[in-house]
PDB file of C-alpha atoms and ligand atoms in Angstrom:
ATOM      1  CA  MET A1040     -51.340 168.535 257.712  1.00 84.00           C
ATOM      2  CA  VAL A1041     -51.374 166.029 260.524  1.00 89.00           C
ATOM      3  CA  ASP A1042     -52.508 167.732 263.735  1.00 89.00           C
ATOM      4  CA  LYS A1043     -50.061 167.295 266.554  1.00 93.00           C
ATOM      5  CA  LEU A1044     -51.145 165.039 269.415  1.00 96.00           C
ATOM      6  CA  GLU A1045     -49.567 164.111 272.711  1.00 95.00           C
ATOM      7  CA  LYS A1046     -47.670 160.877 272.100  1.00 98.00           C
ATOM      8  CA  ILE A1047     -46.191 158.579 269.462  1.00 98.00           C
ATOM      9  CA  TRP A1048     -45.141 155.000 270.176  1.00 98.00           C
ATOM     10  CA  LEU A1049     -41.515 154.444 269.183  1.00 98.00           C
ATOM     11  CA  ASP A1050     -39.538 151.250 269.843  1.00 98.00           C
ATOM     12  CA  GLY A1051     -41.612 150.207 272.829  1.00 98.00           C
ATOM     13  CA  LYS A1052     -42.039 153.612 274.482  1.00 98.00           C
ATOM     14  CA  PHE A1053     -44.631 156.368 274.385  1.00 98.00           C
ATOM     15  CA  VAL A1054     -42.624 159.460 273.472  1.00 98.00           C
ATOM     16  CA  ASN A1055     -43.697 163.077 273.141  1.00 98.00           C
ATOM     17  CA  TRP A1056     -44.890 163.959 269.641  1.00 98.00           C
ATOM     18  CA  ASP A1057     -41.979 166.355 269.052  1.00 97.00           C
ATOM     19  CA  ASP A1058     -39.397 163.858 270.278  1.00 98.00           C
ATOM     20  CA  ALA A1059     -40.313 161.062 267.822  1.00 98.00           C
ATOM     21  CA  ASN A1060     -37.300 161.751 265.618  1.00 98.00           C
ATOM     22  CA  VAL A1061     -34.738 159.591 263.820  1.00 98.00           C
ATOM     23  CA  HIS A1062     -31.106 160.024 262.789  1.00 98.00           C
ATOM     24  CA  ILE A1063     -30.380 161.169 259.231  1.00 98.00           C
ATOM     25  CA  LEU A1064     -28.528 157.881 258.611  1.00 98.00           C
ATOM     26  CA  THR A1065     -31.747 155.928 259.105  1.00 98.00           C
ATOM     27  CA  HIS A1066     -31.438 153.251 256.434  1.00 98.00           C
ATOM     28  CA  THR A1067     -35.080 153.410 255.320  1.00 98.00           C
ATOM     29  CA  LEU A1068     -34.765 157.117 254.508  1.00 98.00           C
ATOM     30  CA  HIS A1069     -32.063 156.282 251.985  1.00 98.00           C
ATOM     31  CA  TYR A1070     -33.272 153.040 250.427  1.00 98.00           C
ATOM     32  CA  GLY A1071     -36.991 152.675 251.210  1.00 97.00           C
ATOM     33  CA  VAL A1072     -37.018 149.312 252.980  1.00 97.00           C
ATOM     34  CA  GLY A1073     -39.760 149.946 255.479  1.00 98.00           C
ATOM     35  CA  ALA A1074     -43.241 148.508 255.900  1.00 98.00           C
ATOM     36  CA  PHE A1075     -46.377 150.234 257.047  1.00 98.00           C
ATOM     37  CA  GLU A1076     -50.098 149.818 257.584  1.00 98.00           C
ATOM     38  CA  GLY A1077     -53.124 152.065 257.394  1.00 98.00           C
ATOM     39  CA  ILE A1078     -55.971 151.205 259.740  1.00 98.00           C
ATOM     40  CA  ARG A1079     -59.104 153.085 260.709  1.00 98.00           C
ATOM     41  CA  ALA A1080     -60.782 153.185 264.111  1.00 98.00           C
ATOM     42  CA  TYR A1081     -64.403 154.344 264.176  1.00 97.00           C
ATOM     43  CA  GLN A1082     -66.465 155.629 267.079  1.00 96.00           C
ATOM     44  CA  THR A1083     -69.601 153.534 267.387  1.00 94.00           C
ATOM     45  CA  LYS A1084     -73.088 154.801 268.245  1.00 90.00           C
ATOM     46  CA  ASP A1085     -72.680 153.746 271.885  1.00 89.00           C
ATOM     47  CA  GLY A1086     -69.396 155.632 272.277  1.00 91.00           C
ATOM     48  CA  LYS A1087     -67.017 152.669 271.933  1.00 93.00           C
ATOM     49  CA  THR A1088     -64.175 152.621 269.430  1.00 97.00           C
ATOM     50  CA  SER A1089     -64.057 149.828 266.874  1.00 97.00           C
ATOM     51  CA  ILE A1090     -60.814 149.199 265.016  1.00 98.00           C
ATOM     52  CA  PHE A1091     -61.796 147.714 261.690  1.00 98.00           C
ATOM     53  CA  ARG A1092     -60.093 144.405 260.777  1.00 98.00           C
ATOM     54  CA  PHE A1093     -57.348 145.312 263.230  1.00 98.00           C
ATOM     55  CA  ARG A1094     -55.569 141.973 263.664  1.00 98.00           C
ATOM     56  CA  GLU A1095     -55.587 141.316 259.894  1.00 98.00           C
ATOM     57  CA  HIS A1096     -53.917 144.669 259.240  1.00 98.00           C
ATOM     58  CA  ILE A1097     -51.201 143.937 261.801  1.00 98.00           C
ATOM     59  CA  GLU A1098     -50.777 140.441 260.394  1.00 98.00           C
ATOM     60  CA  ARG A1099     -50.369 141.973 256.934  1.00 98.00           C
ATOM     61  CA  LEU A1100     -47.646 144.226 258.391  1.00 98.00           C
ATOM     62  CA  PHE A1101     -45.829 141.102 259.562  1.00 98.00           C
ATOM     63  CA  ASP A1102     -46.332 139.489 256.136  1.00 98.00           C
ATOM     64  CA  SER A1103     -44.933 142.573 254.371  1.00 98.00           C
ATOM     65  CA  CYS A1104     -41.907 142.472 256.666  1.00 98.00           C
ATOM     66  CA  SER A1105     -41.388 138.799 256.197  1.00 98.00           C
ATOM     67  CA  THR A1106     -41.480 139.148 252.383  1.00 97.00           C
ATOM     68  CA  TYR A1107     -38.740 141.761 252.608  1.00 96.00           C
ATOM     69  CA  GLN A1108     -36.801 139.964 255.384  1.00 96.00           C
ATOM     70  CA  LEU A1109     -37.436 142.459 258.157  1.00 97.00           C
ATOM     71  CA  LYS A1110     -37.802 140.778 261.528  1.00 98.00           C
ATOM     72  CA  ILE A1111     -40.123 142.762 263.791  1.00 98.00           C
ATOM     73  CA  PRO A1112     -38.875 142.524 267.382  1.00 98.00           C
ATOM     74  CA  TYR A1113     -42.444 142.403 268.774  1.00 98.00           C
ATOM     75  CA  THR A1114     -45.421 140.091 268.508  1.00 98.00           C
ATOM     76  CA  VAL A1115     -48.692 140.887 266.733  1.00 98.00           C
ATOM     77  CA  ASP A1116     -50.356 141.258 270.137  1.00 98.00           C
ATOM     78  CA  GLU A1117     -47.694 143.607 271.429  1.00 98.00           C
ATOM     79  CA  ILE A1118     -48.169 145.910 268.432  1.00 98.00           C
ATOM     80  CA  MET A1119     -51.950 145.770 268.813  1.00 98.00           C
ATOM     81  CA  ASN A1120     -51.780 146.544 272.535  1.00 98.00           C
ATOM     82  CA  ALA A1121     -49.416 149.448 271.914  1.00 98.00           C
ATOM     83  CA  ALA A1122     -51.779 150.944 269.327  1.00 98.00           C
ATOM     84  CA  VAL A1123     -54.758 150.609 271.661  1.00 98.00           C
ATOM     85  CA  GLU A1124     -52.871 152.309 274.514  1.00 98.00           C
ATOM     86  CA  LEU A1125     -51.755 155.062 272.157  1.00 98.00           C
ATOM     87  CA  ILE A1126     -55.319 155.800 271.054  1.00 98.00           C
ATOM     88  CA  LYS A1127     -56.342 156.057 274.708  1.00 97.00           C
ATOM     89  CA  ILE A1128     -53.386 158.256 275.710  1.00 98.00           C
ATOM     90  CA  ASN A1129     -54.157 160.625 272.829  1.00 98.00           C
ATOM     91  CA  LYS A1130     -57.856 160.602 273.818  1.00 97.00           C
ATOM     92  CA  LEU A1131     -59.054 159.714 270.332  1.00 97.00           C
ATOM     93  CA  LYS A1132     -62.295 157.971 269.458  1.00 95.00           C
ATOM     94  CA  SER A1133     -62.100 157.812 265.645  1.00 96.00           C
ATOM     95  CA  CYS A1134     -58.687 157.876 264.062  1.00 97.00           C
ATOM     96  CA  TYR A1135     -56.249 156.556 261.508  1.00 97.00           C
ATOM     97  CA  ILE A1136     -53.513 154.236 262.789  1.00 98.00           C
ATOM     98  CA  ARG A1137     -50.143 154.124 261.036  1.00 98.00           C
ATOM     99  CA  PRO A1138     -47.656 151.495 262.232  1.00 98.00           C
ATOM    100  CA  LEU A1139     -44.282 151.840 260.481  1.00 98.00           C
ATOM    101  CA  VAL A1140     -41.397 149.386 260.553  1.00 98.00           C
ATOM    102  CA  PHE A1141     -38.043 150.774 259.481  1.00 98.00           C
ATOM    103  CA  LEU A1142     -34.351 149.964 259.502  1.00 98.00           C
ATOM    104  CA  GLY A1143     -32.085 151.825 261.895  1.00 98.00           C
ATOM    105  CA  SER A1144     -29.031 153.949 261.249  1.00 98.00           C
ATOM    106  CA  GLU A1145     -26.180 151.606 262.234  1.00 98.00           C
ATOM    107  CA  ALA A1146     -24.841 150.812 258.746  1.00 97.00           C
ATOM    108  CA  MET A1147     -25.151 152.247 255.262  1.00 97.00           C
ATOM    109  CA  GLY A1148     -24.990 150.239 252.041  1.00 97.00           C
ATOM    110  CA  LEU A1149     -27.711 148.038 250.689  1.00 97.00           C
ATOM    111  CA  TYR A1150     -27.096 144.807 252.559  1.00 96.00           C
ATOM    112  CA  ALA A1151     -26.977 146.096 256.153  1.00 96.00           C
ATOM    113  CA  PRO A1152     -28.158 142.775 257.599  1.00 95.00           C
ATOM    114  CA  ASN A1153     -27.585 143.743 261.224  1.00 96.00           C
ATOM    115  CA  ASN A1154     -29.338 147.096 261.311  1.00 98.00           C
ATOM    116  CA  SER A1155     -31.930 147.364 264.033  1.00 98.00           C
ATOM    117  CA  VAL A1156     -35.544 146.860 262.985  1.00 98.00           C
ATOM    118  CA  ARG A1157     -37.434 149.741 264.542  1.00 98.00           C
ATOM    119  CA  VAL A1158     -41.172 150.203 264.930  1.00 98.00           C
ATOM    120  CA  SER A1159     -43.311 153.270 265.437  1.00 98.00           C
ATOM    121  CA  ILE A1160     -47.046 153.791 265.691  1.00 98.00           C
ATOM    122  CA  ILE A1161     -48.657 157.125 264.968  1.00 98.00           C
ATOM    123  CA  VAL A1162     -52.364 157.893 265.338  1.00 98.00           C
ATOM    124  CA  TRP A1163     -54.214 160.941 264.117  1.00 97.00           C
ATOM    125  CA  GLU A1164     -57.626 162.086 262.965  1.00 95.00           C
ATOM    126  CA  TRP A1165     -57.887 161.751 259.203  1.00 92.00           C
ATOM    127  CA  GLY A1166     -60.955 162.769 257.204  1.00 86.00           C
ATOM    128  CA  ALA A1167     -61.971 161.484 253.781  1.00 87.00           C
ATOM    129  CA  TYR A1168     -58.739 160.658 251.893  1.00 89.00           C
ATOM    130  CA  LEU A1169     -60.178 161.604 248.497  1.00 87.00           C
ATOM    131  CA  GLY A1170     -62.214 164.476 249.948  1.00 88.00           C
ATOM    132  CA  LYS A1171     -65.759 164.699 251.315  1.00 91.00           C
ATOM    133  CA  SER A1172     -67.015 165.856 247.939  1.00 94.00           C
ATOM    134  CA  GLY A1173     -65.295 162.864 246.342  1.00 96.00           C
ATOM    135  CA  LEU A1174     -67.193 160.515 248.651  1.00 96.00           C
ATOM    136  CA  GLU A1175     -70.493 162.188 247.836  1.00 96.00           C
ATOM    137  CA  ASN A1176     -70.159 163.212 244.206  1.00 97.00           C
ATOM    138  CA  GLY A1177     -67.351 161.083 242.819  1.00 98.00           C
ATOM    139  CA  ILE A1178     -63.798 161.650 241.638  1.00 98.00           C
ATOM    140  CA  LYS A1179     -62.089 161.974 238.267  1.00 98.00           C
ATOM    141  CA  GLY A1180     -59.750 159.123 237.336  1.00 98.00           C
ATOM    142  CA  LYS A1181     -56.890 159.050 234.850  1.00 98.00           C
ATOM    143  CA  ILE A1182     -55.115 155.998 233.494  1.00 98.00           C
ATOM    144  CA  SER A1183     -51.507 156.441 234.482  1.00 98.00           C
ATOM    145  CA  SER A1184     -48.641 156.374 232.031  1.00 98.00           C
ATOM    146  CA  PHE A1185     -46.691 154.628 234.808  1.00 98.00           C
ATOM    147  CA  PHE A1186     -47.248 150.874 234.992  1.00 98.00           C
ATOM    148  CA  ARG A1187     -47.770 149.032 238.253  1.00 97.00           C
ATOM    149  CA  ASN A1188     -44.599 147.233 239.381  1.00 93.00           C
ATOM    150  CA  HIS A1189     -44.539 143.621 238.315  1.00 94.00           C
ATOM    151  CA  THR A1190     -44.366 141.256 241.302  1.00 93.00           C
ATOM    152  CA  SER A1191     -41.086 139.875 239.972  1.00 93.00           C
ATOM    153  CA  THR A1192     -39.710 143.402 240.211  1.00 94.00           C
ATOM    154  CA  LEU A1193     -41.156 144.235 243.597  1.00 94.00           C
ATOM    155  CA  PRO A1194     -42.995 141.478 245.467  1.00 95.00           C
ATOM    156  CA  LYS A1195     -46.426 142.585 246.599  1.00 95.00           C
ATOM    157  CA  ALA A1196     -46.393 144.031 250.089  1.00 97.00           C
ATOM    158  CA  LYS A1197     -47.068 147.325 251.803  1.00 98.00           C
ATOM    159  CA  ILE A1198     -43.439 148.443 251.593  1.00 98.00           C
ATOM    160  CA  SER A1199     -42.487 152.125 251.752  1.00 98.00           C
ATOM    161  CA  GLY A1200     -40.275 151.987 248.639  1.00 97.00           C
ATOM    162  CA  ASN A1201     -43.033 150.362 246.570  1.00 96.00           C
ATOM    163  CA  TYR A1202     -45.038 153.564 246.947  1.00 97.00           C
ATOM    164  CA  ILE A1203     -42.662 155.511 244.698  1.00 97.00           C
ATOM    165  CA  ASN A1204     -44.486 153.853 241.810  1.00 97.00           C
ATOM    166  CA  SER A1205     -47.843 155.050 243.178  1.00 98.00           C
ATOM    167  CA  ILE A1206     -46.515 158.534 243.898  1.00 98.00           C
ATOM    168  CA  LEU A1207     -45.355 158.984 240.298  1.00 98.00           C
ATOM    169  CA  ALA A1208     -48.823 158.013 239.125  1.00 98.00           C
ATOM    170  CA  LYS A1209     -50.676 160.099 241.705  1.00 98.00           C
ATOM    171  CA  ARG A1210     -48.644 163.229 240.939  1.00 98.00           C
ATOM    172  CA  GLU A1211     -49.091 162.798 237.212  1.00 98.00           C
ATOM    173  CA  ALA A1212     -52.872 162.511 237.667  1.00 98.00           C
ATOM    174  CA  LYS A1213     -53.170 165.440 240.095  1.00 98.00           C
ATOM    175  CA  ASN A1214     -50.911 167.689 238.007  1.00 98.00           C
ATOM    176  CA  ALA A1215     -53.126 167.031 235.012  1.00 98.00           C
ATOM    177  CA  GLY A1216     -56.240 168.050 236.967  1.00 98.00           C
ATOM    178  CA  TYR A1217     -57.571 164.594 237.924  1.00 98.00           C
ATOM    179  CA  ASP A1218     -58.122 163.187 241.406  1.00 98.00           C
ATOM    180  CA  GLU A1219     -56.692 159.708 241.192  1.00 98.00           C
ATOM    181  CA  ALA A1220     -54.481 157.533 239.001  1.00 98.00           C
ATOM    182  CA  ILE A1221     -55.587 154.137 237.725  1.00 98.00           C
ATOM    183  CA  MET A1222     -52.649 151.857 237.089  1.00 98.00           C
ATOM    184  CA  MET A1223     -52.280 149.143 234.457  1.00 98.00           C
ATOM    185  CA  ASP A1224     -49.697 146.404 234.542  1.00 98.00           C
ATOM    186  CA  SER A1225     -47.238 146.216 231.652  1.00 96.00           C
ATOM    187  CA  ASN A1226     -49.722 144.008 229.731  1.00 97.00           C
ATOM    188  CA  GLY A1227     -52.359 146.723 229.847  1.00 98.00           C
ATOM    189  CA  TYR A1228     -54.560 145.043 232.444  1.00 98.00           C
ATOM    190  CA  ILE A1229     -56.111 147.354 235.008  1.00 98.00           C
ATOM    191  CA  THR A1230     -54.687 146.602 238.454  1.00 98.00           C
ATOM    192  CA  GLU A1231     -55.659 149.230 241.039  1.00 98.00           C
ATOM    193  CA  CYS A1232     -55.352 152.928 241.815  1.00 98.00           C
ATOM    194  CA  SER A1233     -52.388 154.597 243.499  1.00 98.00           C
ATOM    195  CA  GLY A1234     -53.804 153.759 246.938  1.00 98.00           C
ATOM    196  CA  GLU A1235     -57.103 151.934 246.367  1.00 98.00           C
ATOM    197  CA  ASN A1236     -58.531 148.856 244.711  1.00 98.00           C
ATOM    198  CA  ILE A1237     -61.060 149.344 241.933  1.00 99.00           C
ATOM    199  CA  PHE A1238     -64.511 147.881 241.184  1.00 99.00           C
ATOM    200  CA  VAL A1239     -66.557 148.159 237.992  1.00 99.00           C
ATOM    201  CA  VAL A1240     -70.318 147.725 237.573  1.00 98.00           C
ATOM    202  CA  LYS A1241     -71.590 146.596 234.168  1.00 98.00           C
ATOM    203  CA  LYS A1242     -75.111 145.361 233.387  1.00 98.00           C
ATOM    204  CA  GLY A1243     -75.935 144.487 236.992  1.00 98.00           C
ATOM    205  CA  LYS A1244     -72.698 142.597 237.660  1.00 98.00           C
ATOM    206  CA  ILE A1245     -69.645 143.774 239.613  1.00 99.00           C
ATOM    207  CA  TYR A1246     -66.058 143.096 238.574  1.00 99.00           C
ATOM    208  CA  THR A1247     -62.692 143.671 240.181  1.00 98.00           C
ATOM    209  CA  PRO A1248     -59.189 142.901 238.910  1.00 98.00           C
ATOM    210  CA  SER A1249     -57.990 139.458 239.933  1.00 98.00           C
ATOM    211  CA  ALA A1250     -55.729 139.242 242.987  1.00 97.00           C
ATOM    212  CA  GLY A1251     -53.229 137.401 240.764  1.00 96.00           C
ATOM    213  CA  LEU A1252     -52.403 140.718 239.091  1.00 97.00           C
ATOM    214  CA  PRO A1253     -49.800 143.040 240.606  1.00 97.00           C
ATOM    215  CA  LEU A1254     -52.093 144.777 243.095  1.00 98.00           C
ATOM    216  CA  LEU A1255     -52.419 144.970 246.849  1.00 97.00           C
ATOM    217  CA  PRO A1256     -55.404 142.743 247.660  1.00 95.00           C
ATOM    218  CA  GLY A1257     -56.767 145.185 250.218  1.00 98.00           C
ATOM    219  CA  LEU A1258     -58.821 144.382 253.263  1.00 98.00           C
ATOM    220  CA  THR A1259     -61.463 146.857 252.083  1.00 98.00           C
ATOM    221  CA  ARG A1260     -61.563 144.991 248.761  1.00 98.00           C
ATOM    222  CA  ASP A1261     -62.184 141.809 250.719  1.00 98.00           C
ATOM    223  CA  SER A1262     -64.898 143.448 252.862  1.00 98.00           C
ATOM    224  CA  VAL A1263     -66.578 144.805 249.724  1.00 98.00           C
ATOM    225  CA  ILE A1264     -66.481 141.397 248.028  1.00 98.00           C
ATOM    226  CA  ASN A1265     -68.213 139.947 251.093  1.00 98.00           C
ATOM    227  CA  ILE A1266     -70.827 142.714 251.035  1.00 98.00           C
ATOM    228  CA  ILE A1267     -71.472 142.136 247.296  1.00 98.00           C
ATOM    229  CA  LYS A1268     -71.900 138.411 247.905  1.00 98.00           C
ATOM    230  CA  ASP A1269     -74.172 139.013 250.910  1.00 98.00           C
ATOM    231  CA  PHE A1270     -76.350 141.188 248.647  1.00 98.00           C
ATOM    232  CA  ASN A1271     -76.401 138.337 246.084  1.00 98.00           C
ATOM    233  CA  ILE A1272     -75.099 140.647 243.388  1.00 98.00           C
ATOM    234  CA  PRO A1273     -73.352 138.752 240.560  1.00 98.00           C
ATOM    235  CA  PHE A1274     -69.603 139.212 240.986  1.00 98.00           C
ATOM    236  CA  GLU A1275     -66.387 138.214 239.247  1.00 98.00           C
ATOM    237  CA  GLU A1276     -62.661 138.675 239.849  1.00 98.00           C
ATOM    238  CA  THR A1277     -61.136 138.861 236.418  1.00 98.00           C
ATOM    239  CA  ILE A1278     -58.794 140.723 234.083  1.00 98.00           C
ATOM    240  CA  PHE A1279     -59.743 143.658 231.863  1.00 98.00           C
ATOM    241  CA  GLY A1280     -58.185 146.611 230.087  1.00 98.00           C
ATOM    242  CA  ARG A1281     -58.968 150.316 230.001  1.00 98.00           C
ATOM    243  CA  ASP A1282     -61.749 149.836 227.410  1.00 98.00           C
ATOM    244  CA  PHE A1283     -63.833 148.030 230.033  1.00 98.00           C
ATOM    245  CA  LEU A1284     -63.601 151.081 232.294  1.00 98.00           C
ATOM    246  CA  TYR A1285     -64.641 153.458 229.515  1.00 98.00           C
ATOM    247  CA  LEU A1286     -67.839 151.450 228.940  1.00 98.00           C
ATOM    248  CA  ALA A1287     -68.664 150.830 232.612  1.00 98.00           C
ATOM    249  CA  ASP A1288     -72.034 151.723 234.145  1.00 98.00           C
ATOM    250  CA  GLU A1289     -70.377 152.602 237.460  1.00 98.00           C
ATOM    251  CA  ILE A1290     -66.895 152.583 238.983  1.00 98.00           C
ATOM    252  CA  PHE A1291     -65.870 152.882 242.608  1.00 98.00           C
ATOM    253  CA  VAL A1292     -62.538 152.692 244.376  1.00 98.00           C
ATOM    254  CA  VAL A1293     -61.973 151.237 247.842  1.00 98.00           C
ATOM    255  CA  GLY A1294     -59.373 151.364 250.587  1.00 98.00           C
ATOM    256  CA  THR A1295     -59.022 151.954 254.293  1.00 97.00           C
ATOM    257  CA  ALA A1296     -58.229 155.636 253.801  1.00 95.00           C
ATOM    258  CA  ALA A1297     -60.515 156.262 250.795  1.00 96.00           C
ATOM    259  CA  GLU A1298     -63.335 154.026 252.126  1.00 97.00           C
ATOM    260  CA  ILE A1299     -65.780 153.661 249.191  1.00 98.00           C
ATOM    261  CA  THR A1300     -65.384 156.508 246.714  1.00 98.00           C
ATOM    262  CA  PRO A1301     -67.306 156.711 243.426  1.00 98.00           C
ATOM    263  CA  MET A1302     -65.307 157.449 240.268  1.00 98.00           C
ATOM    264  CA  THR A1303     -67.468 159.278 237.772  1.00 98.00           C
ATOM    265  CA  THR A1304     -65.055 159.958 234.914  1.00 98.00           C
ATOM    266  CA  VAL A1305     -62.055 158.105 233.478  1.00 98.00           C
ATOM    267  CA  ASP A1306     -59.780 159.934 231.030  1.00 98.00           C
ATOM    268  CA  ASP A1307     -62.572 162.542 230.648  1.00 98.00           C
ATOM    269  CA  ARG A1308     -65.122 159.942 229.587  1.00 98.00           C
ATOM    270  CA  VAL A1309     -68.272 160.141 231.674  1.00 98.00           C
ATOM    271  CA  ILE A1310     -69.029 156.862 233.447  1.00 98.00           C
ATOM    272  CA  GLY A1311     -72.742 155.947 233.346  1.00 97.00           C
ATOM    273  CA  THR A1312     -74.835 158.953 234.283  1.00 97.00           C
ATOM    274  CA  GLY A1313     -71.782 160.846 235.578  1.00 97.00           C
ATOM    275  CA  LYS A1314     -73.166 160.572 239.102  1.00 98.00           C
ATOM    276  CA  PRO A1315     -72.545 157.922 241.778  1.00 98.00           C
ATOM    277  CA  GLY A1316     -74.656 154.950 240.658  1.00 98.00           C
ATOM    278  CA  GLU A1317     -77.170 152.807 242.540  1.00 98.00           C
ATOM    279  CA  PHE A1318     -74.805 149.865 243.163  1.00 98.00           C
ATOM    280  CA  THR A1319     -72.035 152.194 244.335  1.00 98.00           C
ATOM    281  CA  LYS A1320     -74.356 154.031 246.723  1.00 98.00           C
ATOM    282  CA  LYS A1321     -75.788 150.799 248.120  1.00 98.00           C
ATOM    283  CA  ILE A1322     -72.327 149.329 248.784  1.00 98.00           C
ATOM    284  CA  GLN A1323     -70.975 152.603 250.139  1.00 98.00           C
ATOM    285  CA  GLN A1324     -73.913 152.891 252.567  1.00 98.00           C
ATOM    286  CA  LYS A1325     -73.470 149.309 253.706  1.00 98.00           C
ATOM    287  CA  TYR A1326     -69.723 149.801 254.163  1.00 98.00           C
ATOM    288  CA  PHE A1327     -70.304 152.849 256.374  1.00 97.00           C
ATOM    289  CA  ASP A1328     -72.910 150.908 258.346  1.00 97.00           C
ATOM    290  CA  VAL A1329     -70.392 148.106 258.756  1.00 97.00           C
ATOM    291  CA  VAL A1330     -67.398 150.183 259.874  1.00 97.00           C
ATOM    292  CA  ASN A1331     -69.578 152.269 262.181  1.00 96.00           C
ATOM    293  CA  VAL A1332     -70.969 149.013 263.606  1.00 95.00           C
ATOM    294  CA  THR A1333     -74.709 149.430 263.208  1.00 94.00           C
ATOM    295  CA  ASP A1334     -74.973 145.636 263.571  1.00 93.00           C
ATOM    296  CA  GLU A1335     -72.336 143.887 265.682  1.00 91.00           C
ATOM    297  CA  ASN A1336     -73.376 140.513 264.354  1.00 94.00           C
ATOM    298  CA  TYR A1337     -72.651 141.317 260.703  1.00 95.00           C
ATOM    299  CA  HIS A1338     -69.219 139.723 260.181  1.00 96.00           C
ATOM    300  CA  SER A1339     -68.500 140.162 263.897  1.00 96.00           C
ATOM    301  CA  GLU A1340     -64.946 138.885 263.295  1.00 97.00           C
ATOM    302  CA  TRP A1341     -64.129 142.237 261.617  1.00 98.00           C
ATOM    303  CA  TYR A1342     -64.516 144.235 264.827  1.00 97.00           C
ATOM    304  CA  TYR A1343     -62.079 144.929 267.621  1.00 98.00           C
ATOM    305  CA  PHE A1344     -63.639 147.072 270.341  1.00 97.00           C
ATOM    306  CA  ILE A1345     -61.700 149.174 272.793  1.00 95.00           C
TER     307      ILE A1345
HETATM  308  N1  PMP B2332     -53.887 149.334 246.936  1.00 63.50           N
HETATM  309  C1  PMP B2332     -52.911 150.145 247.379  1.00 63.50           C
HETATM  310  C2  PMP B2332     -51.758 150.439 246.488  1.00 63.50           C
HETATM  311  C3  PMP B2332     -52.995 150.710 248.661  1.00 63.50           C
HETATM  312  O1  PMP B2332     -52.035 151.521 249.112  1.00 63.50           O
HETATM  313  C4  PMP B2332     -54.121 150.435 249.454  1.00 63.50           C
HETATM  314  C5  PMP B2332     -54.244 151.052 250.821  1.00 63.50           C
HETATM  315  N2  PMP B2332     -53.621 150.268 251.782  1.00 63.50           N
HETATM  316  C6  PMP B2332     -55.103 149.567 248.957  1.00 63.50           C
HETATM  317  C7  PMP B2332     -54.956 149.043 247.697  1.00 63.50           C
HETATM  318  C8  PMP B2332     -56.301 149.214 249.784  1.00 63.50           C
HETATM  319  O2  PMP B2332     -55.906 148.390 250.863  1.00 63.50           O
HETATM  320  P1  PMP B2332     -56.750 148.337 252.200  1.00 63.50           P
HETATM  321  O3  PMP B2332     -58.162 148.179 251.805  1.00 63.50           O
HETATM  322  O4  PMP B2332     -56.221 147.144 252.912  1.00 63.50           O
HETATM  323  O5  PMP B2332     -56.500 149.601 252.917  1.00 63.50           O
END
């Protein structure tokens, strides 16, 4: 459940939470052409709020829209300013920020080139996406029987309709008693999870699937790669199949919502000791230090203070 707050930003205005409604003919409801972002704002030790990699998330929203030919009628700065105001109006310090771009209700049919491009921003407090226990003790992964969309089928972008593929996988995994789905492409290469990127530790080296595969190259993935390099841990972006996961020493999954979550079993095979491993814990700790801004000078370009 999302707890109700005071306001939502919709098409340039701050509207009451209960009034942020759309018509049933809203094109995106029917066909899924919408784009969204997921961003986290963290309260720092001195009471400020830091929005992590804020501009890059909003720029990715514009990239998603441009890939799918949606023209946002605002600038990056206008969207950022609106989100900042919204956080203040709703008196939040730490929160999740969800901008959503969607097509209006003027015309039905697939082409609908003149439908309005509408934008909303919603903010709310969101705890650990894969659960607090998941963060601390690890989650159970299952290789999905659903393959990740090939980029020639659905170009990579954070598009609402693309998430149907993830939802099929996530529901299959949860219904079978697992926490998260790991998705292969149609060649059997591991790509990512339903809503996170994946990292594997093997003999002191860390691997992640190459960004050339059909996966969302997440901003958390990029932050983690930087952290790994700053620690001088051997690292490689590459391709691998499910066998590599089964024989891993450690696995962790990363994303804005999920942060850094250890994965301790895959298809019921225990990974390493079955507990979050040393590399995972070290990177998770560093990531939390980073997003909570224990050192403003560490990749200072990642922070946006309000
Ligand atoms: N892959 C998928 C499919 C996702 O939905 C997400 C979450 N946005 C990620 C990876 C991680 O991306 P980010 O780190 O930018 O949140």
